Amino acid sequence: MEPIQDASKQQSQPGQQNQTEIRIVPFEAEHIPYVNDMNEAFPIFGRLVPSFEGGIWTYTEERFERPSFLSFPDDRLDWESYVGSDRKAIFLAFRGDRCIGQVRLVQDWTGYAYVENIAVRGSHRGSGMAALLLEQAERWAREQELHGLSLEAQDDNLAACRFYLKHGLILGGVDTLKQAFNPEIGTTLYFYKIFEASE
């Protein structure tokens, strides 16, 4: 798969690398040292409040009086198992030689591409980088002829919930027990994007 380049941006001077060029590349073993680089704190400023009525999930937002920050522990997985696999994949985003984002996904038994993680360095959040990574996840899922994308988010990660909804995912389920023994996590929300047959 060829790297995707973001055609934005600024012109570099002759003989200089264009540091604004973004490349999204398939994960290789040489990328293992970068894989947790994007695991930086993110703001917790509100929650998505779901409601199930008439067979449809709807939601409202609740804002917190005092925002806080949260970070997850580094993932420790068999990273080499993602290399060259047609069942799961990681794509990394680079600006110049700096890794600034990643999306990690796997074929789920339900026929969806389950997005295990999507993360962007704090310095590049709000730049459209996450949208490019989500587009790459969708491209991979279509290449594998899967039904769509699925992922989960915590109800108090309002920024992530807003992002998924903005980019075409819909709220499809809620689980209050999955993380019952984790005091740091409350309600788990499930989001989906189902591909239309004509797309």
PDB file of C-alpha atoms in Angstrom:
ATOM      1  CA  MET A   1       0.000   0.000   0.000  1.00  0.00           C
ATOM      2  CA  GLU A   2       1.412   3.357  -0.990  1.00  0.00           C
ATOM      3  CA  PRO A   3       1.878   6.048   1.665  1.00  0.00           C
ATOM      4  CA  ILE A   4      -0.810   8.718   1.676  1.00  0.00           C
ATOM      5  CA  GLN A   5       0.446  12.252   1.470  1.00  0.00           C
ATOM      6  CA  ASP A   6      -1.443  15.276   2.636  1.00  0.00           C
ATOM      7  CA  ALA A   7      -1.102  17.740  -0.143  1.00  0.00           C
ATOM      8  CA  SER A   8      -1.333  20.918   2.012  1.00  0.00           C
ATOM      9  CA  LYS A   9       0.593  23.199   2.958  1.00  0.00           C
ATOM     10  CA  GLN A  10       3.681  25.274   2.611  1.00  0.00           C
ATOM     11  CA  GLN A  11       6.321  25.300  -0.054  1.00  0.00           C
ATOM     12  CA  SER A  12       9.749  24.234   1.094  1.00  0.00           C
ATOM     13  CA  GLN A  13      12.881  25.957  -0.082  1.00  0.00           C
ATOM     14  CA  PRO A  14      15.055  24.107  -2.614  1.00  0.00           C
ATOM     15  CA  GLY A  15      17.164  21.519  -0.844  1.00  0.00           C
ATOM     16  CA  GLN A  16      15.008  21.567   2.290  1.00  0.00           C
ATOM     17  CA  GLN A  17      12.532  18.945   3.443  1.00  0.00           C
ATOM     18  CA  ASN A  18       8.940  20.101   3.578  1.00  0.00           C
ATOM     19  CA  GLN A  19       8.208  19.615   7.264  1.00  0.00           C
ATOM     20  CA  THR A  20       4.472  20.161   6.722  1.00  0.00           C
ATOM     21  CA  GLU A  21       4.083  17.118   4.497  1.00  0.00           C
ATOM     22  CA  ILE A  22       2.133  14.349   6.214  1.00  0.00           C
ATOM     23  CA  ARG A  23       2.694  10.707   5.332  1.00  0.00           C
ATOM     24  CA  ILE A  24       0.493   7.865   6.526  1.00  0.00           C
ATOM     25  CA  VAL A  25       2.353   4.580   6.256  1.00  0.00           C
ATOM     26  CA  PRO A  26       1.609   0.934   7.064  1.00  0.00           C
ATOM     27  CA  PHE A  27       3.181  -0.302  10.284  1.00  0.00           C
ATOM     28  CA  GLU A  28       6.478  -2.172  10.075  1.00  0.00           C
ATOM     29  CA  ALA A  29       8.663  -3.750  12.760  1.00  0.00           C
ATOM     30  CA  GLU A  30      10.983  -0.738  12.596  1.00  0.00           C
ATOM     31  CA  HIS A  31       8.096   1.426  13.837  1.00  0.00           C
ATOM     32  CA  ILE A  32       7.655  -0.401  17.157  1.00  0.00           C
ATOM     33  CA  PRO A  33       9.585   2.272  19.137  1.00  0.00           C
ATOM     34  CA  TYR A  34       7.031   4.888  18.006  1.00  0.00           C
ATOM     35  CA  VAL A  35       3.865   2.995  18.779  1.00  0.00           C
ATOM     36  CA  ASN A  36       3.068   4.612  22.144  1.00  0.00           C
ATOM     37  CA  ASP A  37       4.403   8.083  21.318  1.00  0.00           C
ATOM     38  CA  MET A  38       0.895   9.499  20.871  1.00  0.00           C
ATOM     39  CA  ASN A  39      -0.295   8.373  24.294  1.00  0.00           C
ATOM     40  CA  GLU A  40      -0.560  11.848  25.785  1.00  0.00           C
ATOM     41  CA  ALA A  41      -3.079  13.277  28.229  1.00  0.00           C
ATOM     42  CA  PHE A  42      -6.407  14.438  26.828  1.00  0.00           C
ATOM     43  CA  PRO A  43      -9.021  16.775  28.333  1.00  0.00           C
ATOM     44  CA  ILE A  44     -12.090  15.541  30.187  1.00  0.00           C
ATOM     45  CA  PHE A  45     -14.596  18.390  30.125  1.00  0.00           C
ATOM     46  CA  GLY A  46     -17.971  16.689  29.830  1.00  0.00           C
ATOM     47  CA  ARG A  47     -19.858  13.538  28.978  1.00  0.00           C
ATOM     48  CA  LEU A  48     -22.236  12.222  26.364  1.00  0.00           C
ATOM     49  CA  VAL A  49     -25.526  11.191  27.998  1.00  0.00           C
ATOM     50  CA  PRO A  50     -27.295   8.490  25.938  1.00  0.00           C
ATOM     51  CA  SER A  51     -30.999   7.736  25.832  1.00  0.00           C
ATOM     52  CA  PHE A  52     -32.809   4.861  24.091  1.00  0.00           C
ATOM     53  CA  GLU A  53     -36.248   5.739  22.760  1.00  0.00           C
ATOM     54  CA  GLY A  54     -38.294   4.093  20.040  1.00  0.00           C
ATOM     55  CA  GLY A  55     -35.463   1.761  19.122  1.00  0.00           C
ATOM     56  CA  ILE A  56     -33.065   4.645  18.458  1.00  0.00           C
ATOM     57  CA  TRP A  57     -30.152   5.931  20.511  1.00  0.00           C
ATOM     58  CA  THR A  58     -30.144   9.669  21.082  1.00  0.00           C
ATOM     59  CA  TYR A  59     -27.935  11.745  23.332  1.00  0.00           C
ATOM     60  CA  THR A  60     -27.372  15.029  25.082  1.00  0.00           C
ATOM     61  CA  GLU A  61     -24.223  16.588  26.485  1.00  0.00           C
ATOM     62  CA  GLU A  62     -23.329  17.361  30.069  1.00  0.00           C
ATOM     63  CA  ARG A  63     -20.472  19.791  30.729  1.00  0.00           C
ATOM     64  CA  PHE A  64     -18.312  19.532  33.855  1.00  0.00           C
ATOM     65  CA  GLU A  65     -17.645  22.531  36.056  1.00  0.00           C
ATOM     66  CA  ARG A  66     -13.982  21.626  36.405  1.00  0.00           C
ATOM     67  CA  PRO A  67     -12.224  20.035  33.434  1.00  0.00           C
ATOM     68  CA  SER A  68      -9.432  17.550  34.100  1.00  0.00           C
ATOM     69  CA  PHE A  69      -6.921  15.539  32.103  1.00  0.00           C
ATOM     70  CA  LEU A  70      -6.594  11.792  31.694  1.00  0.00           C
ATOM     71  CA  SER A  71      -4.033   9.528  30.079  1.00  0.00           C
ATOM     72  CA  PHE A  72      -4.128   5.791  29.479  1.00  0.00           C
ATOM     73  CA  PRO A  73      -1.224   3.429  30.222  1.00  0.00           C
ATOM     74  CA  ASP A  74       0.946   2.414  27.295  1.00  0.00           C
ATOM     75  CA  ASP A  75      -0.313  -0.532  25.286  1.00  0.00           C
ATOM     76  CA  ARG A  76       1.799  -3.678  25.470  1.00  0.00           C
ATOM     77  CA  LEU A  77       0.854  -5.947  22.599  1.00  0.00           C
ATOM     78  CA  ASP A  78       2.491  -8.336  20.175  1.00  0.00           C
ATOM     79  CA  TRP A  79       3.262  -5.531  17.747  1.00  0.00           C
ATOM     80  CA  GLU A  80       5.001  -7.739  15.201  1.00  0.00           C
ATOM     81  CA  SER A  81       1.738  -9.643  14.680  1.00  0.00           C
ATOM     82  CA  TYR A  82       0.337  -6.513  12.970  1.00  0.00           C
ATOM     83  CA  VAL A  83       3.063  -6.477  10.325  1.00  0.00           C
ATOM     84  CA  GLY A  84       1.883  -7.824   6.978  1.00  0.00           C
ATOM     85  CA  SER A  85      -1.398  -9.130   8.402  1.00  0.00           C
ATOM     86  CA  ASP A  86      -4.677  -8.999   6.481  1.00  0.00           C
ATOM     87  CA  ARG A  87      -6.643  -9.451   9.726  1.00  0.00           C
ATOM     88  CA  LYS A  88      -5.369  -6.390  11.557  1.00  0.00           C
ATOM     89  CA  ALA A  89      -3.353  -3.290  10.818  1.00  0.00           C
ATOM     90  CA  ILE A  90      -1.690  -0.204  12.197  1.00  0.00           C
ATOM     91  CA  PHE A  91      -1.100   2.980  10.225  1.00  0.00           C
ATOM     92  CA  LEU A  92       1.233   5.695  11.473  1.00  0.00           C
ATOM     93  CA  ALA A  93       1.220   9.358  10.504  1.00  0.00           C
ATOM     94  CA  PHE A  94       4.525  11.176  10.146  1.00  0.00           C
ATOM     95  CA  ARG A  95       5.299  14.830   9.703  1.00  0.00           C
ATOM     96  CA  GLY A  96       8.876  14.891   8.562  1.00  0.00           C
ATOM     97  CA  ASP A  97      10.565  12.223  10.676  1.00  0.00           C
ATOM     98  CA  ARG A  98       8.273  12.691  13.690  1.00  0.00           C
ATOM     99  CA  CYS A  99       5.444  10.257  14.365  1.00  0.00           C
ATOM    100  CA  ILE A 100       2.342  12.306  15.186  1.00  0.00           C
ATOM    101  CA  GLY A 101      -0.573   9.877  14.989  1.00  0.00           C
ATOM    102  CA  GLN A 102      -1.744   6.304  14.650  1.00  0.00           C
ATOM    103  CA  VAL A 103      -4.822   4.225  14.013  1.00  0.00           C
ATOM    104  CA  ARG A 104      -4.960   0.556  14.967  1.00  0.00           C
ATOM    105  CA  LEU A 105      -7.700  -1.805  13.836  1.00  0.00           C
ATOM    106  CA  VAL A 106      -8.620  -5.468  13.558  1.00  0.00           C
ATOM    107  CA  GLN A 107     -11.216  -7.544  11.734  1.00  0.00           C
ATOM    108  CA  ASP A 108     -13.974  -8.306  14.223  1.00  0.00           C
ATOM    109  CA  TRP A 109     -15.934 -11.572  14.151  1.00  0.00           C
ATOM    110  CA  THR A 110     -19.068  -9.523  13.427  1.00  0.00           C
ATOM    111  CA  GLY A 111     -17.663  -8.411  10.074  1.00  0.00           C
ATOM    112  CA  TYR A 112     -16.718  -4.909  11.174  1.00  0.00           C
ATOM    113  CA  ALA A 113     -13.282  -3.359  11.289  1.00  0.00           C
ATOM    114  CA  TYR A 114     -12.926  -2.644  14.998  1.00  0.00           C
ATOM    115  CA  VAL A 115     -10.828   0.448  15.667  1.00  0.00           C
ATOM    116  CA  GLU A 116      -8.735  -0.490  18.685  1.00  0.00           C
ATOM    117  CA  ASN A 117      -7.094   2.895  18.981  1.00  0.00           C
ATOM    118  CA  ILE A 118      -6.845   6.223  17.235  1.00  0.00           C
ATOM    119  CA  ALA A 119      -4.476   8.753  18.734  1.00  0.00           C
ATOM    120  CA  VAL A 120      -2.814  12.027  17.772  1.00  0.00           C
ATOM    121  CA  ARG A 121      -0.089  13.941  19.564  1.00  0.00           C
ATOM    122  CA  GLY A 122      -1.422  16.816  21.610  1.00  0.00           C
ATOM    123  CA  SER A 123       0.496  19.298  19.471  1.00  0.00           C
ATOM    124  CA  HIS A 124      -1.432  18.182  16.361  1.00  0.00           C
ATOM    125  CA  ARG A 125      -4.934  17.734  17.747  1.00  0.00           C
ATOM    126  CA  GLY A 126      -7.490  19.876  15.991  1.00  0.00           C
ATOM    127  CA  SER A 127      -5.414  19.914  12.797  1.00  0.00           C
ATOM    128  CA  GLY A 128      -7.459  17.349  10.866  1.00  0.00           C
ATOM    129  CA  MET A 129      -4.941  14.596  11.535  1.00  0.00           C
ATOM    130  CA  ALA A 130      -7.444  12.327  13.281  1.00  0.00           C
ATOM    131  CA  ALA A 131      -9.810  12.666  10.314  1.00  0.00           C
ATOM    132  CA  LEU A 132      -7.063  11.517   7.928  1.00  0.00           C
ATOM    133  CA  LEU A 133      -6.396   8.495  10.129  1.00  0.00           C
ATOM    134  CA  LEU A 134     -10.084   7.632  10.291  1.00  0.00           C
ATOM    135  CA  GLU A 135     -10.248   7.871   6.485  1.00  0.00           C
ATOM    136  CA  GLN A 136      -7.339   5.446   6.294  1.00  0.00           C
ATOM    137  CA  ALA A 137      -9.133   3.055   8.651  1.00  0.00           C
ATOM    138  CA  GLU A 138     -12.206   3.174   6.418  1.00  0.00           C
ATOM    139  CA  ARG A 139     -10.083   2.604   3.317  1.00  0.00           C
ATOM    140  CA  TRP A 140      -8.518  -0.497   4.888  1.00  0.00           C
ATOM    141  CA  ALA A 141     -11.911  -1.821   5.996  1.00  0.00           C
ATOM    142  CA  ARG A 142     -13.290  -1.470   2.478  1.00  0.00           C
ATOM    143  CA  GLU A 143     -10.254  -3.216   1.016  1.00  0.00           C
ATOM    144  CA  GLN A 144     -10.966  -6.135   3.371  1.00  0.00           C
ATOM    145  CA  GLU A 145     -14.630  -6.073   2.222  1.00  0.00           C
ATOM    146  CA  LEU A 146     -15.931  -5.544   5.756  1.00  0.00           C
ATOM    147  CA  HIS A 147     -19.352  -4.205   6.709  1.00  0.00           C
ATOM    148  CA  GLY A 148     -18.123  -0.991   8.293  1.00  0.00           C
ATOM    149  CA  LEU A 149     -16.259   0.481  11.238  1.00  0.00           C
ATOM    150  CA  SER A 150     -16.931  -0.073  14.927  1.00  0.00           C
ATOM    151  CA  LEU A 151     -15.260   1.399  17.978  1.00  0.00           C
ATOM    152  CA  GLU A 152     -15.886   2.261  21.580  1.00  0.00           C
ATOM    153  CA  ALA A 153     -15.358   5.352  23.684  1.00  0.00           C
ATOM    154  CA  GLN A 154     -15.989   6.309  27.276  1.00  0.00           C
ATOM    155  CA  ASP A 155     -18.947   8.558  27.910  1.00  0.00           C
ATOM    156  CA  ASP A 156     -16.744  11.157  29.612  1.00  0.00           C
ATOM    157  CA  ASN A 157     -14.402  11.478  26.630  1.00  0.00           C
ATOM    158  CA  LEU A 158     -16.679  14.077  25.085  1.00  0.00           C
ATOM    159  CA  ALA A 159     -14.087  15.327  22.600  1.00  0.00           C
ATOM    160  CA  ALA A 160     -13.736  11.830  21.115  1.00  0.00           C
ATOM    161  CA  CYS A 161     -17.504  11.264  21.052  1.00  0.00           C
ATOM    162  CA  ARG A 162     -18.023  14.548  19.221  1.00  0.00           C
ATOM    163  CA  PHE A 163     -15.329  13.637  16.711  1.00  0.00           C
ATOM    164  CA  TYR A 164     -16.855  10.250  15.890  1.00  0.00           C
ATOM    165  CA  LEU A 165     -20.339  11.689  15.495  1.00  0.00           C
ATOM    166  CA  LYS A 166     -19.044  14.516  13.304  1.00  0.00           C
ATOM    167  CA  HIS A 167     -17.371  12.024  10.978  1.00  0.00           C
ATOM    168  CA  GLY A 168     -20.358   9.863  10.263  1.00  0.00           C
ATOM    169  CA  LEU A 169     -20.403   7.292  13.040  1.00  0.00           C
ATOM    170  CA  ILE A 170     -23.601   6.721  14.969  1.00  0.00           C
ATOM    171  CA  LEU A 171     -24.210   5.671  18.550  1.00  0.00           C
ATOM    172  CA  GLY A 172     -25.272   2.035  18.446  1.00  0.00           C
ATOM    173  CA  GLY A 173     -25.049   0.752  21.999  1.00  0.00           C
ATOM    174  CA  VAL A 174     -24.198   1.386  25.642  1.00  0.00           C
ATOM    175  CA  ASP A 175     -22.572  -0.881  28.240  1.00  0.00           C
ATOM    176  CA  THR A 176     -22.556   0.033  31.934  1.00  0.00           C
ATOM    177  CA  LEU A 177     -20.885  -3.198  33.112  1.00  0.00           C
ATOM    178  CA  LYS A 178     -17.920  -3.787  30.796  1.00  0.00           C
ATOM    179  CA  GLN A 179     -15.646  -1.584  32.903  1.00  0.00           C
ATOM    180  CA  ALA A 180     -17.442  -2.174  36.220  1.00  0.00           C
ATOM    181  CA  PHE A 181     -14.199  -3.130  37.966  1.00  0.00           C
ATOM    182  CA  ASN A 182     -12.208  -0.188  36.634  1.00  0.00           C
ATOM    183  CA  PRO A 183     -12.849   2.837  38.859  1.00  0.00           C
ATOM    184  CA  GLU A 184     -11.381   5.163  36.215  1.00  0.00           C
ATOM    185  CA  ILE A 185     -13.937   4.227  33.545  1.00  0.00           C
ATOM    186  CA  GLY A 186     -17.703   4.547  33.641  1.00  0.00           C
ATOM    187  CA  THR A 187     -20.073   3.909  30.757  1.00  0.00           C
ATOM    188  CA  THR A 188     -18.796   2.495  27.476  1.00  0.00           C
ATOM    189  CA  LEU A 189     -20.386   3.792  24.280  1.00  0.00           C
ATOM    190  CA  TYR A 190     -20.309   1.880  20.985  1.00  0.00           C
ATOM    191  CA  PHE A 191     -20.138   3.740  17.688  1.00  0.00           C
ATOM    192  CA  TYR A 192     -20.611   2.357  14.172  1.00  0.00           C
ATOM    193  CA  LYS A 193     -20.313   3.365  10.565  1.00  0.00           C
ATOM    194  CA  ILE A 194     -22.066   0.923   8.243  1.00  0.00           C
ATOM    195  CA  PHE A 195     -20.974   0.983   4.621  1.00  0.00           C
ATOM    196  CA  GLU A 196     -23.758   1.215   2.081  1.00  0.00           C
ATOM    197  CA  ALA A 197     -23.697  -1.425  -0.652  1.00  0.00           C
ATOM    198  CA  SER A 198     -23.540   1.261  -3.338  1.00  0.00           C
ATOM    199  CA  GLU A 199     -20.590   3.087  -1.795  1.00  0.00           C
TER     200      GLU A 199
END
